[in-house]
Tab-separated table of C-alpha atoms in Angstrom:
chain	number	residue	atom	x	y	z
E	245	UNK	CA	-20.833	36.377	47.952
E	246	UNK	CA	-18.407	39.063	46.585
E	247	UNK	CA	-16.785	41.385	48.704
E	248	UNK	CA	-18.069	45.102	48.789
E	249	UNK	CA	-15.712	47.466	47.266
E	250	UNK	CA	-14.934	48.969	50.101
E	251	UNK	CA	-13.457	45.880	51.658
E	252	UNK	CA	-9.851	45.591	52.146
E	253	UNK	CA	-8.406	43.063	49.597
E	254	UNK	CA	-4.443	42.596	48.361
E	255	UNK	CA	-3.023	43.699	45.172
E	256	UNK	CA	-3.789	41.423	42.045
E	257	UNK	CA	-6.964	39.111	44.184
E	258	UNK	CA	-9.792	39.255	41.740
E	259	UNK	CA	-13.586	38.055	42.436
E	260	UNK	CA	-16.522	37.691	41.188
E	261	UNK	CA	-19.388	40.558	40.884
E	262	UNK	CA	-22.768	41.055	39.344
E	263	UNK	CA	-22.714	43.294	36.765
E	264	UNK	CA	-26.654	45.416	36.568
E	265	UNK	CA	-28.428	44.129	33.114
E	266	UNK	CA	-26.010	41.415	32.631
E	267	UNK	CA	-26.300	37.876	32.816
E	268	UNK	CA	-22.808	36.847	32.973
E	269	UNK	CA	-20.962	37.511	36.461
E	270	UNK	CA	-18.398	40.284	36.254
E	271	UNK	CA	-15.137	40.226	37.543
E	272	UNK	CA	-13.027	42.845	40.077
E	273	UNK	CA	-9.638	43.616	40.665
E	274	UNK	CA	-7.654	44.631	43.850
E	275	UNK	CA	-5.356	47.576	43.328
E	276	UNK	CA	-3.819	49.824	45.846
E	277	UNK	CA	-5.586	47.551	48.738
E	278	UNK	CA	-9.204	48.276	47.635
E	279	UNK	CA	-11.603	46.564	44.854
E	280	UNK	CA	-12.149	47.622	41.681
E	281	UNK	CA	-14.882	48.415	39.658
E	282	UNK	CA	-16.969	45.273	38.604
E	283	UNK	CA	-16.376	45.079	35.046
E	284	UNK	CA	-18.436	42.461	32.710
E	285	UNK	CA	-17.204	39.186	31.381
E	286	UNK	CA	-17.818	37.380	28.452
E	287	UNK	CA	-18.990	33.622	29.395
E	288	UNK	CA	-20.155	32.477	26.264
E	289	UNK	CA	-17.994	33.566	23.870
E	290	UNK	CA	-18.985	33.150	20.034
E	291	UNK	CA	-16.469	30.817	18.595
E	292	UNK	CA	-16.186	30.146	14.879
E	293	UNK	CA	-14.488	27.212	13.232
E	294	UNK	CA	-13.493	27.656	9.149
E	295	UNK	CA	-12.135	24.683	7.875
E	296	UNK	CA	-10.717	23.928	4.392
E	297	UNK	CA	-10.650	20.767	2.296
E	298	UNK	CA	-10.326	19.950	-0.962
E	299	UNK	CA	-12.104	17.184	-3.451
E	300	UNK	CA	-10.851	15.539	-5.911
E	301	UNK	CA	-7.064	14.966	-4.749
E	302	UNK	CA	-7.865	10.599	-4.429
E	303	UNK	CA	-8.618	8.649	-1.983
E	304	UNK	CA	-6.905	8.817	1.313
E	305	UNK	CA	-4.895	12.169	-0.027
E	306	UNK	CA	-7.558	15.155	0.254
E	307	UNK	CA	-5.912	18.270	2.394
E	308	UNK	CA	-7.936	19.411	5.354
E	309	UNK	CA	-7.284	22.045	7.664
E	310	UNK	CA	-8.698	23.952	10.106
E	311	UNK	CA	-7.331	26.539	12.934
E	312	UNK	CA	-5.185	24.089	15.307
E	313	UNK	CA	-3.403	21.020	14.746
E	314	UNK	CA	-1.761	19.471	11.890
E	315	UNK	CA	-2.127	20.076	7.910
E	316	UNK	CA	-0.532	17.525	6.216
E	317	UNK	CA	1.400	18.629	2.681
E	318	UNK	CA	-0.392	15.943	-0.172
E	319	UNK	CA	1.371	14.907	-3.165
E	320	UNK	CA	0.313	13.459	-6.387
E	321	UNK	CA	1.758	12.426	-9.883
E	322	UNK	CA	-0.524	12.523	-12.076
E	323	UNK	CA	-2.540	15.867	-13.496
E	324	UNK	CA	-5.748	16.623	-11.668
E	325	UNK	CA	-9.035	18.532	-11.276
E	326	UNK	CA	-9.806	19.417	-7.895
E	327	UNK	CA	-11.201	22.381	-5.554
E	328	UNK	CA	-10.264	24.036	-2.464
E	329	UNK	CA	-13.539	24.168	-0.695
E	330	UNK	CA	-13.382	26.944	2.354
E	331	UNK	CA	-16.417	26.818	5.080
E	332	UNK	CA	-17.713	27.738	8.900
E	333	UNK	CA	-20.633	25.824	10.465
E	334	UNK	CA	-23.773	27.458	11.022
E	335	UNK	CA	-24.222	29.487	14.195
E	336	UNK	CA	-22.243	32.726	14.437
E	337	UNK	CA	-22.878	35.768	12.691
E	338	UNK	CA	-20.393	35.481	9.331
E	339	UNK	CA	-19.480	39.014	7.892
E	340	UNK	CA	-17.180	36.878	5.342
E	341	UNK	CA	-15.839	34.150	4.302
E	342	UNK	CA	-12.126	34.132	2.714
E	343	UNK	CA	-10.466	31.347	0.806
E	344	UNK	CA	-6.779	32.534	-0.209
E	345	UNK	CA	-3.330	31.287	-1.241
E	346	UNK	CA	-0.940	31.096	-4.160
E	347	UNK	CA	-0.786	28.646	-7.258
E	348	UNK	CA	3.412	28.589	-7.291
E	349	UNK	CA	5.017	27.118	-10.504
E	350	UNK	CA	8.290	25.340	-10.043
E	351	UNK	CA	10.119	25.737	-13.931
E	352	UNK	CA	13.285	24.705	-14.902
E	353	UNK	CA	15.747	26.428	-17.780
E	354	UNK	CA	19.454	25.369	-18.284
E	355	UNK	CA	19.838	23.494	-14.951
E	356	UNK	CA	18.502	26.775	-12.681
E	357	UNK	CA	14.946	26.491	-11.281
E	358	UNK	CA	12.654	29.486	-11.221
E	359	UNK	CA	9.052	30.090	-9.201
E	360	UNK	CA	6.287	31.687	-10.859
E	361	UNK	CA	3.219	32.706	-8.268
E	362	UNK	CA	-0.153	33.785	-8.599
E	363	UNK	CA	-1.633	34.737	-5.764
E	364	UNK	CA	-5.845	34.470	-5.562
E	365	UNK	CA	-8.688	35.521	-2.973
E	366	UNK	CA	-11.765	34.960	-3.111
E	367	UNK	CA	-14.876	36.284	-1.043
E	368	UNK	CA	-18.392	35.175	0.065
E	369	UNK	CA	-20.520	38.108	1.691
E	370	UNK	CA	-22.014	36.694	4.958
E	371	UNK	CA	-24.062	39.764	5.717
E	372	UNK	CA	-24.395	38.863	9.013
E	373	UNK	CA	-25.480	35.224	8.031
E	374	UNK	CA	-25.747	32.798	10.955
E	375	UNK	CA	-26.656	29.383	8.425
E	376	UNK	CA	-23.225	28.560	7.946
E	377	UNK	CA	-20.945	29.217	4.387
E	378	UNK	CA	-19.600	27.201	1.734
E	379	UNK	CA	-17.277	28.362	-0.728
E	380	UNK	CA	-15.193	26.449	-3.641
E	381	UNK	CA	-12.550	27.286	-5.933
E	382	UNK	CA	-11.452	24.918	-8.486
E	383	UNK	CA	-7.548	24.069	-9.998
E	384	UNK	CA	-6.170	22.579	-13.089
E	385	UNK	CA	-2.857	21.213	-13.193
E	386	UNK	CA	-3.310	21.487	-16.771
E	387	UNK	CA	-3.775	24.967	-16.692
E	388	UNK	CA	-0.808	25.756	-14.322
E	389	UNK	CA	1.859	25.838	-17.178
E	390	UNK	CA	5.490	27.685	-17.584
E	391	UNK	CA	6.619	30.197	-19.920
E	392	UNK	CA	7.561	28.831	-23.251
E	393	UNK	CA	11.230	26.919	-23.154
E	394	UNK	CA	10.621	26.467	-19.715
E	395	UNK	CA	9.958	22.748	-18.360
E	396	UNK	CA	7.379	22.926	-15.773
E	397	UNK	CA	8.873	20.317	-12.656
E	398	UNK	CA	5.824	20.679	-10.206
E	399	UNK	CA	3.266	22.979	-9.127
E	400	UNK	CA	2.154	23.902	-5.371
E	401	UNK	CA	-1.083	25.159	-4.254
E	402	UNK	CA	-1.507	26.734	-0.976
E	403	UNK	CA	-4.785	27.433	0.307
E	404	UNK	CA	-5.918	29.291	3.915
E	405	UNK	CA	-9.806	29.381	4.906
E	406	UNK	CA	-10.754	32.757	7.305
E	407	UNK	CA	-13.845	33.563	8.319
E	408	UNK	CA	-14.686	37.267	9.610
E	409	UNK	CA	-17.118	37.518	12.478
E	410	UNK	CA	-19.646	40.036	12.250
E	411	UNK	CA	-17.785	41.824	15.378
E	412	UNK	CA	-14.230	40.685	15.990
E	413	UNK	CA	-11.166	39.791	14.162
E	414	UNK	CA	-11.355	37.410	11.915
E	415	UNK	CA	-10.247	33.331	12.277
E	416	UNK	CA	-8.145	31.280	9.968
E	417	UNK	CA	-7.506	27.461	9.328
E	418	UNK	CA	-3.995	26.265	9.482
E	419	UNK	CA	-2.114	26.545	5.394
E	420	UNK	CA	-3.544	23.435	3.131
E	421	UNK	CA	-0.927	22.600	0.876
E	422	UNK	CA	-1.310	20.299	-2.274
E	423	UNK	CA	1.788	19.631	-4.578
E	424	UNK	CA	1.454	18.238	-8.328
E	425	UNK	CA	5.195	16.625	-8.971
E	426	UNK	CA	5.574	16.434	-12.928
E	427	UNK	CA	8.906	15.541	-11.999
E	428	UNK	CA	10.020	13.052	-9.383
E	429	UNK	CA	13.992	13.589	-7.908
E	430	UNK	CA	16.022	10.581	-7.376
E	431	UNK	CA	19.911	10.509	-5.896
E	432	UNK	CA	22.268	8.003	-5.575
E	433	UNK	CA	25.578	8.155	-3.345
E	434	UNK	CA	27.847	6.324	-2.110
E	435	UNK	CA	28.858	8.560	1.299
E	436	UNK	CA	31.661	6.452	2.567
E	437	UNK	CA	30.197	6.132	6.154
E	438	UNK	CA	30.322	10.183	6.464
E	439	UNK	CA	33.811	10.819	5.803
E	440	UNK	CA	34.331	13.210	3.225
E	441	UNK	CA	37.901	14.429	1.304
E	442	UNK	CA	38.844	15.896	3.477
E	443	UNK	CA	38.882	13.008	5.843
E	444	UNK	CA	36.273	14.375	8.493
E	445	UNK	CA	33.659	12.613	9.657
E	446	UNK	CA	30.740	15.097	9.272
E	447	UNK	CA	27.030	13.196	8.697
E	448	UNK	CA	25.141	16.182	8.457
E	449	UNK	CA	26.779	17.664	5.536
E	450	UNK	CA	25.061	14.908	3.716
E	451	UNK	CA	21.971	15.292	5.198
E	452	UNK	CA	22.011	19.162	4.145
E	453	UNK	CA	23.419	17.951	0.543
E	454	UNK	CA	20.323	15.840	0.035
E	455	UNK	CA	17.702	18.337	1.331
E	456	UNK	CA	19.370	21.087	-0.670
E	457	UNK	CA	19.493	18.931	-4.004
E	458	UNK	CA	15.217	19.265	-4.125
E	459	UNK	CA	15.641	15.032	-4.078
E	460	UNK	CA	12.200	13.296	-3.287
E	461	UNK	CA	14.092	9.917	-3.021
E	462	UNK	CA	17.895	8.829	-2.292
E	463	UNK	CA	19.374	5.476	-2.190
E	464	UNK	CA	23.101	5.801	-0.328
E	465	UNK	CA	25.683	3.181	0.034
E	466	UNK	CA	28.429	2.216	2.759
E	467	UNK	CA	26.380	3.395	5.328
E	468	UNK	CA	27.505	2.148	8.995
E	469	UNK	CA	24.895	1.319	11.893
E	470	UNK	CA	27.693	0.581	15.389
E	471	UNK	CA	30.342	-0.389	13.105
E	472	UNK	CA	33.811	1.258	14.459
E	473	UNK	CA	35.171	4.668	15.698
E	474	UNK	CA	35.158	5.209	11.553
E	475	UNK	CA	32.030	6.361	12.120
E	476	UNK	CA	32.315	7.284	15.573
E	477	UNK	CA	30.124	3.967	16.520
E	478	UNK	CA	27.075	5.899	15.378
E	479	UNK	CA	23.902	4.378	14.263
E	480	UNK	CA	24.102	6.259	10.706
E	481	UNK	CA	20.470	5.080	9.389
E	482	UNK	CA	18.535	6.276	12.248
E	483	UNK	CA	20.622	9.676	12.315
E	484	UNK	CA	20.204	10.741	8.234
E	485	UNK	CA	16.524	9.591	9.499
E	486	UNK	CA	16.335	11.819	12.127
E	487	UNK	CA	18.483	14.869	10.254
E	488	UNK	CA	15.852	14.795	7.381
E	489	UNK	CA	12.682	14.095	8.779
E	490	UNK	CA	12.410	11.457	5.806
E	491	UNK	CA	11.053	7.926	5.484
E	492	UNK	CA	13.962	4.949	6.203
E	493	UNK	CA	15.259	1.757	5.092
E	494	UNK	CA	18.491	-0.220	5.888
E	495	UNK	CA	20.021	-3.499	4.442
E	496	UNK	CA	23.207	-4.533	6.885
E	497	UNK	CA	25.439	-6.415	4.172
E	498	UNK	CA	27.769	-7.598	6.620
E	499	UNK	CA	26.122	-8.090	10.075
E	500	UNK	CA	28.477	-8.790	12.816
E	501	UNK	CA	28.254	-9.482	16.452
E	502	UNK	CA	29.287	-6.643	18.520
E	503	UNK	CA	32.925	-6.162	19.565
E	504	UNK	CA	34.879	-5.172	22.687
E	505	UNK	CA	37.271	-3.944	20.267
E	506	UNK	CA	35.072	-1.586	18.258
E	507	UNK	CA	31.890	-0.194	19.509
E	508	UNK	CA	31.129	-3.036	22.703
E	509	UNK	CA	29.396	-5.169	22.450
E	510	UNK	CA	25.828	-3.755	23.341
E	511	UNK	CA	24.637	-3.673	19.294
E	512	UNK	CA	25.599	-5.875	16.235
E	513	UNK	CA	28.113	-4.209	13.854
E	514	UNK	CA	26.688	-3.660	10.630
E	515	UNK	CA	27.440	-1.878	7.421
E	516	UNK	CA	25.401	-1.557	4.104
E	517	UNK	CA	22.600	0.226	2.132
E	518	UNK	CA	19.488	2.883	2.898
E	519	UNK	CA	16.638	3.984	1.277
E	520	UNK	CA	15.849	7.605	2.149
E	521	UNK	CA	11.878	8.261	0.958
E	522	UNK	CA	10.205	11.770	1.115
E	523	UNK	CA	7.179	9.833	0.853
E	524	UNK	CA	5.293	6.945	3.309
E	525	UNK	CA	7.248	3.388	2.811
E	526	UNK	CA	4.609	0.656	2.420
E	527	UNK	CA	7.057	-2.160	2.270
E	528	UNK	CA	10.406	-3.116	1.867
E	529	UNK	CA	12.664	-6.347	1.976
E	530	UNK	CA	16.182	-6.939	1.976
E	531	UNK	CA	18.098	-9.364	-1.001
E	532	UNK	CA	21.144	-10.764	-0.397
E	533	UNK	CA	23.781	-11.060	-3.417
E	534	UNK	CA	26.053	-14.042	-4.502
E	535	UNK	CA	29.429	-13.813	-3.070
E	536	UNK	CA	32.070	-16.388	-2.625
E	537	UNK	CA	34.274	-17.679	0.128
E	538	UNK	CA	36.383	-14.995	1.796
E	539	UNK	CA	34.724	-12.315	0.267
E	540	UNK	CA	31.942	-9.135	1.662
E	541	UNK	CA	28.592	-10.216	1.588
E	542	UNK	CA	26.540	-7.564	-0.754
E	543	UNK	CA	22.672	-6.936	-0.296
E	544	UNK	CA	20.176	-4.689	-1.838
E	545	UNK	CA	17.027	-3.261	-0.286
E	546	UNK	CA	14.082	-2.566	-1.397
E	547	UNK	CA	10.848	-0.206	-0.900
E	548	UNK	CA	7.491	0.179	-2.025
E	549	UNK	CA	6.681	3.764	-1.299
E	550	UNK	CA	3.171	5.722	-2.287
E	551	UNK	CA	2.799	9.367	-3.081
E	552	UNK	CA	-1.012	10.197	-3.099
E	553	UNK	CA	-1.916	6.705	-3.988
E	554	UNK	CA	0.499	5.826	-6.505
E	555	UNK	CA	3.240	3.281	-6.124
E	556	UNK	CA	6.753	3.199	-7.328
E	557	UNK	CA	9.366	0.782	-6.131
E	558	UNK	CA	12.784	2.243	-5.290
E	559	UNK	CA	16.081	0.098	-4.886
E	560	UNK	CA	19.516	0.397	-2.974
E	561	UNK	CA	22.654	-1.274	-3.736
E	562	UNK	CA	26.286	-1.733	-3.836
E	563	UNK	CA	28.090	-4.675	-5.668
E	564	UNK	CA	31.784	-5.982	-5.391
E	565	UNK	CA	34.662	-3.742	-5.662
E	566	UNK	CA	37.848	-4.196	-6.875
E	567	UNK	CA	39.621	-5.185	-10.524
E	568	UNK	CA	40.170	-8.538	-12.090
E	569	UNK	CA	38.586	-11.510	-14.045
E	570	UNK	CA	37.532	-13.069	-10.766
E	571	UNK	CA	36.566	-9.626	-9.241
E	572	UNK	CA	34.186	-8.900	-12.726
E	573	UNK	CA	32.609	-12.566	-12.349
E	574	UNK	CA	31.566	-11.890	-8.758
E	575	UNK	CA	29.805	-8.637	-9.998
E	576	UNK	CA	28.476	-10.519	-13.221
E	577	UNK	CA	26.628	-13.139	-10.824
E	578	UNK	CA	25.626	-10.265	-8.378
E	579	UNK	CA	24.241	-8.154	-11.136
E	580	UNK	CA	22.138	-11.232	-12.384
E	581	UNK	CA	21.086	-11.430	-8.217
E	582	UNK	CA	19.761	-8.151	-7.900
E	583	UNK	CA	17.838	-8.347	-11.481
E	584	UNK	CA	16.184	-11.485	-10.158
E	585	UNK	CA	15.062	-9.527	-7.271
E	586	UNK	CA	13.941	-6.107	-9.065
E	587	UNK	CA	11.941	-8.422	-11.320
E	588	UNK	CA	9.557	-9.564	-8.697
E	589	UNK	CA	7.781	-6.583	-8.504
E	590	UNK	CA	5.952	-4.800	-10.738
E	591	UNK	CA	5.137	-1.521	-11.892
E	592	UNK	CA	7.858	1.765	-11.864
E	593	UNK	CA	10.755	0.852	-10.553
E	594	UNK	CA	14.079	3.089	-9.797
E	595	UNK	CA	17.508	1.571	-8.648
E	596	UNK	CA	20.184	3.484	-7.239
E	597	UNK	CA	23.499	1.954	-6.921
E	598	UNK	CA	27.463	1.968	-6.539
E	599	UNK	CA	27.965	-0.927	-8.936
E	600	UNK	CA	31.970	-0.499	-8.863
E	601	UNK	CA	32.198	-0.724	-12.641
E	602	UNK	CA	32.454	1.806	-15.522
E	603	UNK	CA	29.234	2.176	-17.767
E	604	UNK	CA	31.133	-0.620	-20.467
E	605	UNK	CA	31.464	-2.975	-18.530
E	606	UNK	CA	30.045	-6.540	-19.627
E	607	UNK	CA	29.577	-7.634	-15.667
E	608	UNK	CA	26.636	-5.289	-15.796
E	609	UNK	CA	25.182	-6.098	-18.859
E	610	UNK	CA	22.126	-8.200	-16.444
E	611	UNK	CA	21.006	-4.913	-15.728
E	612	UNK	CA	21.603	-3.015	-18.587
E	613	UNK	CA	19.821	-5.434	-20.733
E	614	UNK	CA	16.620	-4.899	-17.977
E	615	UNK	CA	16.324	-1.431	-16.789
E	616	UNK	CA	17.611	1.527	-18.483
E	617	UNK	CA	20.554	3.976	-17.635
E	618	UNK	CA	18.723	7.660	-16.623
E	619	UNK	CA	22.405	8.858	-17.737
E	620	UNK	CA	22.098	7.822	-21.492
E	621	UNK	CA	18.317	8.927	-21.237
E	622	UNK	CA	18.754	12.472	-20.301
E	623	UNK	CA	21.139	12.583	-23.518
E	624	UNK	CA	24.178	12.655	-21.630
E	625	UNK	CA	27.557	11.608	-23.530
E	626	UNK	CA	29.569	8.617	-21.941
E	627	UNK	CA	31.545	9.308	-18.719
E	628	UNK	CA	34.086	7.932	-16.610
E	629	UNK	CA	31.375	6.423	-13.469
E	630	UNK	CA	30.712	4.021	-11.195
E	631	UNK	CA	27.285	5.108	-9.425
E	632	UNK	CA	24.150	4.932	-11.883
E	633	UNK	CA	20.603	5.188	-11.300
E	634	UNK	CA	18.640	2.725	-13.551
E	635	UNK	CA	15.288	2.738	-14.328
E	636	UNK	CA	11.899	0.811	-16.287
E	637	UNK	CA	11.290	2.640	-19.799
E	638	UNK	CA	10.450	5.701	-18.316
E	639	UNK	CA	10.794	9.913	-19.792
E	640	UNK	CA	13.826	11.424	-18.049
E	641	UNK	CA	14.871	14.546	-17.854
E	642	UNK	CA	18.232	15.228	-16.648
E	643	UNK	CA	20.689	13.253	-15.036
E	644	UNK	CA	23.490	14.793	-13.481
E	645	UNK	CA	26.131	15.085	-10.731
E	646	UNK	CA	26.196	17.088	-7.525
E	647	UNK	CA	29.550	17.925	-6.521
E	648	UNK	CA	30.322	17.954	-2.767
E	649	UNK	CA	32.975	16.931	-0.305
E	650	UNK	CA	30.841	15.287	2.119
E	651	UNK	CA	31.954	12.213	0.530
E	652	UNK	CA	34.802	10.384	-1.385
E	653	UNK	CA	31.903	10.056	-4.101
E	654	UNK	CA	30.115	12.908	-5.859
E	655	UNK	CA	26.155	12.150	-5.867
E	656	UNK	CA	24.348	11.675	-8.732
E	657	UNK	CA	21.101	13.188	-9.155
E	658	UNK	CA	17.966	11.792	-12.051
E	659	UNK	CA	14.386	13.132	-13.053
E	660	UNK	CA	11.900	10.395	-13.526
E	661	UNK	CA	8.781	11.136	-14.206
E	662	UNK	CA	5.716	8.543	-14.309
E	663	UNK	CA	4.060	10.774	-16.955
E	664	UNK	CA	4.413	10.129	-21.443
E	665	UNK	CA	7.406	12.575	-22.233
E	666	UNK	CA	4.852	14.706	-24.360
E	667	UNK	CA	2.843	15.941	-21.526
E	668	UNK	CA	3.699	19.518	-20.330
């Protein structure tokens, strides 16, 4: 029973009260030592759910969203048709439904990238409707262009669903975001265990090099996992995992029981190459090189990675270092190694390596005579290098370095795209 108002009561109790011509029970305060005036309380509050999807982004890669949890950024290749498609179940009383965003054009001119955005909005009148709403808008990548001279690198839609209650402020899904990449970002680096010039060991500056380049994909060399105080006995993989947010593979090329001497002995020493993938890794596998008596053993590693359904195989590696017939030979065999292993899959296929050779070299013709070197492809003139990214006879659009002192190595940076050159 709730207490009359003239009961004595302490400051911030509340109860429960019947409210005259209401259903619900009302609710009083105590303030100053007496009750409050019973004041009505929604119980069944109208609640209305938008929620936003799209069709025709592939199987497995459609965006939904709706007002809490998660909404996942998809990716695809290859130009589309598809639709935003903005709705709220029947029940409450719609005034209107809303679908909104941006269409955002990512352009490149002379080596600087530019945005171009639309914005759109769209309405359905509701009038009060209580049968539920359904509202599409449709997208062309084909029809999301840049301004002539420009070369169009991706396009990004954004989409939000709100729908306006009759009475009440109005309720919107979580940002659906769908991203067309004409253009996919590859880098290559050899980060010499995060040490950079200037001799300090600093990880993070090449995590925030990488993120800052635009890169979708990176394959780095000489990366240590509990290898010595050179690298502070850090596990490097799992930390350029954890500093990007990205997708990881490792290859330990030399794998070494732990030392008292070094890190303890709690993990195996181990040194060697990552994949870094922007995208979900659907398998990998390691490939060990040919190496001789007293010398490093060199690996490569390998991933299968999807964006929106479409595969590409990505590579990591690091051959023999050093000058000298014997030195070149080792390289020559290792080059022929990690051929024999690119050629068992099929399909697009990027490498990224430290091959420790300059671009004449004859120990590399393996590779040169089965992949092709982005450098040349972009229309680049001959250089003095020793990091390449090779790929299958794809279009390419630049290929270039990225200066930084995060490293004893600058990184080198290639556009791939899976798309004929001709297509805008």
């Amino acid at each position: 029973m709730a207490p009359p108002s003239h009961a004595a009561c302490q400051d911030g109790e509340s109860a429960s009260c019947a409210v005259s011509g209401e259903s619900c029970p009302g609710q009083r305060i105590c303030e100053g030592g007496r009750w409050g005036v019973c004041e009505p309380v929604e119980c069944n509050p109208i609640v209305i759910t938008p929620s936003l999807r799209s069709e025709g982004l592939g199987s497995g890669n459609e965006v939904s969203a709706i007002p809490q949890g998660a909404s996942a950024l998809r990716s695809f290749v290859y130009p589309r048709d598809f639709n935003f498609i903005a709705s709220v179940d029947a029940g409450p009383a719609i005034s209107t439904l809303r679908l909104s965003g941006s269409v955002d054009v990512k352009c490149e001119l002379g080596g600087v990238e530019y945005s171009f955005q639309t914005p759109f909005l769209q309405d359905l009148a509701g009038n009060g409707s209580t049968a539920g709403l359904t509202l599409t808008r449709s997208f062309s990548t084909n029809s999301a262009l840049c301004p002539a001279g420009y070369r169009r690198v991706a396009v990004r839609y954004q989409a939000v669903a709100t729908a306006f209650p009759s009475t009440g402020p109005g309720v919107s899904t979580l940002t659906g975001t769908a991203e067309y990449l004409r253009w996919l970002k590859f880098m290559t680096w050899n980060i010499h265990h995060g040490v950079g010039r200037d001799q300090v060991l600093n990880l993070q500056r090449i995590s925030d090099t990488l993120l800052a380049s635009g890169a979708h994909f990176a394959g780095f060399q000489d990366v240590d996992r509990y290898w010595s105080g050179r690298s502070d006995c850090k596990n490097q993989p799992m930390l350029l995992q954890q500093q990007t947010g990205w997708a990881m593979r490792y290859s330990a090329s030399l794998d070494q029981s732990g030392n008292i001497f070094q890190c303890g002995l709690g993990n195996r020493r181990q040194y060697g190459n990552l994949i870094l993938s922007r995208f979900p890794i659907q398998s990998d596998a390691i490939w060990y090189l040919y190496y001789p008596d007293g010398y490093e053993r060199r690996s490569a590693i390998g991933a299968v990675v999807s964006i929106g359904g479409t595969s590409i195989t990505i590579f990591s590696s690091h051959l023999q270092h050093g000058s000298g017939s014997s030195l070149e030979t080792i390289r020559y065999f290792q080059a022929m190694d990690l051929m024999e292993f690119i050629n068992l899959y099929s399909g697009p296929r990027v490498l990224m390596a430290d091959l420790n050779a300059i671009e004449t070299a004859w120990e590399l013709q393996p590779v040169r005579d089965g992949l092709q070197d982005t450098w040349f492809a972009a229309g680049n003139p001959s250089a003095d290098r020793i990091d390449y990214i090779f790929s299958t006879p794809l279009p390419v659009a630049r290929s270039y370095k990225v200066a930084s002192d995060a490293s004893d190595h600058d990184a080198l940076m290639s556009w791939v795209t899976l798309e004929p050159a001709s297509a805008p």
